[in-house]
Amino acid sequence: LANYCRQYIPHYAEKTQPLSEMIHGQKMEMNDKLSWTPLTEAAFVNLKQDIHSSTTLVLPDYSKPFTQTVDCKNGFMTSVLLQKHGDKQRPVAFYS
């Protein structure tokens, strides 16, 4: 579910790093135990909160121009695809 919602969560890759590192490069079976730590617990709780309070995205209007902002911080690339709706730039998608 969380990965499906990643386009709604700014800085997704950075926020989920502790969870990704927990399983990265490991072949996991259904009965395998995870090394759950206070750091992974905090990342999980924060991710649930981010999903619950995620930003409302607008539908893209392909007849209008898009603006994309890109940032790189702490080794993570993040991007927001924006489009003007009314008098404001609104997010269409987040990438991380």
Tab-separated table of C-alpha atoms in Angstrom:
chain	number	residue	atom	x	y	z
A	1	LEU	CA	0.000	0.000	0.000
A	2	ALA	CA	2.703	2.496	0.932
A	3	ASN	CA	4.611	2.089	-2.325
A	4	TYR	CA	1.366	2.550	-4.268
A	5	CYS	CA	0.828	5.876	-2.434
A	6	ARG	CA	4.382	7.159	-2.986
A	7	GLN	CA	3.261	9.760	-5.530
A	8	TYR	CA	1.198	11.437	-2.801
A	9	ILE	CA	4.025	11.634	-0.254
A	10	PRO	CA	6.799	14.200	-0.647
A	11	HIS	CA	10.317	12.834	0.073
A	12	TYR	CA	9.021	9.256	0.065
A	13	ALA	CA	12.418	7.599	-0.536
A	14	GLU	CA	14.070	9.484	2.312
A	15	LYS	CA	11.195	8.791	4.703
A	16	THR	CA	11.151	5.062	3.942
A	17	GLN	CA	14.927	4.502	3.973
A	18	PRO	CA	14.980	2.707	7.365
A	19	LEU	CA	12.266	0.322	6.144
A	20	SER	CA	13.982	-0.273	2.798
A	21	GLU	CA	17.349	-0.969	4.434
A	22	MET	CA	15.711	-3.577	6.650
A	23	ILE	CA	14.911	-5.811	3.650
A	24	HIS	CA	17.305	-4.561	0.943
A	25	GLY	CA	19.268	-7.324	-0.750
A	26	GLN	CA	17.641	-10.101	1.257
A	27	LYS	CA	15.554	-12.942	-0.061
A	28	MET	CA	12.572	-12.923	2.273
A	29	GLU	CA	10.233	-15.803	3.040
A	30	MET	CA	6.799	-15.436	4.636
A	31	ASN	CA	7.954	-16.714	8.052
A	32	ASP	CA	11.194	-14.695	8.203
A	33	LYS	CA	11.510	-12.268	11.086
A	34	LEU	CA	12.431	-8.640	10.485
A	35	SER	CA	14.941	-6.726	12.557
A	36	TRP	CA	12.442	-4.164	13.888
A	37	THR	CA	14.092	-1.239	15.686
A	38	PRO	CA	12.888	2.052	17.182
A	39	LEU	CA	14.079	3.735	13.946
A	40	THR	CA	12.043	1.424	11.692
A	41	GLU	CA	9.047	1.762	14.020
A	42	ALA	CA	9.237	5.563	13.793
A	43	ALA	CA	9.537	5.421	9.990
A	44	PHE	CA	6.516	3.093	9.820
A	45	VAL	CA	4.374	5.252	12.120
A	46	ASN	CA	5.346	8.424	10.238
A	47	LEU	CA	4.608	6.769	6.894
A	48	LYS	CA	1.132	5.756	8.081
A	49	GLN	CA	0.532	9.353	9.175
A	50	ASP	CA	1.773	10.669	5.815
A	51	ILE	CA	-0.602	8.345	3.950
A	52	HIS	CA	-3.467	9.442	6.181
A	53	SER	CA	-2.775	13.155	5.681
A	54	SER	CA	-1.407	13.029	2.132
A	55	THR	CA	-1.580	16.013	-0.164
A	56	THR	CA	-4.501	16.185	-2.561
A	57	LEU	CA	-3.223	15.926	-6.105
A	58	VAL	CA	-4.933	17.526	-9.081
A	59	LEU	CA	-5.676	15.738	-12.317
A	60	PRO	CA	-3.348	16.782	-15.124
A	61	ASP	CA	-4.724	18.970	-17.900
A	62	TYR	CA	-2.609	18.045	-20.922
A	63	SER	CA	-3.599	21.241	-22.720
A	64	LYS	CA	-1.737	23.315	-20.071
A	65	PRO	CA	2.015	23.484	-19.395
A	66	PHE	CA	3.615	21.665	-16.472
A	67	THR	CA	6.337	22.829	-14.092
A	68	GLN	CA	8.721	20.370	-12.488
A	69	THR	CA	10.888	21.144	-9.480
A	70	VAL	CA	13.798	18.879	-8.586
A	71	ASP	CA	15.887	18.753	-5.420
A	72	CYS	CA	18.707	16.551	-4.217
A	73	LYS	CA	19.371	16.335	-0.483
A	74	ASN	CA	21.264	13.774	1.576
A	75	GLY	CA	21.611	11.523	-1.476
A	76	PHE	CA	17.886	11.505	-2.271
A	77	MET	CA	16.382	13.024	-5.403
A	78	THR	CA	12.886	14.439	-5.044
A	79	SER	CA	10.660	16.080	-7.600
A	80	VAL	CA	7.227	17.665	-7.781
A	81	LEU	CA	5.237	17.930	-10.987
A	82	LEU	CA	3.058	21.042	-10.786
A	83	GLN	CA	0.376	22.619	-12.911
A	84	LYS	CA	-1.442	25.909	-12.569
A	85	HIS	CA	-5.079	25.506	-11.540
A	86	GLY	CA	-6.841	28.772	-10.893
A	87	ASP	CA	-4.274	31.200	-9.521
A	88	LYS	CA	-2.037	28.607	-7.802
A	89	GLN	CA	0.458	25.933	-8.781
A	90	ARG	CA	-0.946	22.599	-7.583
A	91	PRO	CA	0.871	19.259	-7.299
A	92	VAL	CA	0.073	16.651	-9.924
A	93	ALA	CA	2.578	14.081	-8.599
A	94	PHE	CA	5.563	13.653	-6.302
A	95	TYR	CA	8.578	11.558	-7.319
A	96	SER	CA	11.296	10.244	-5.073
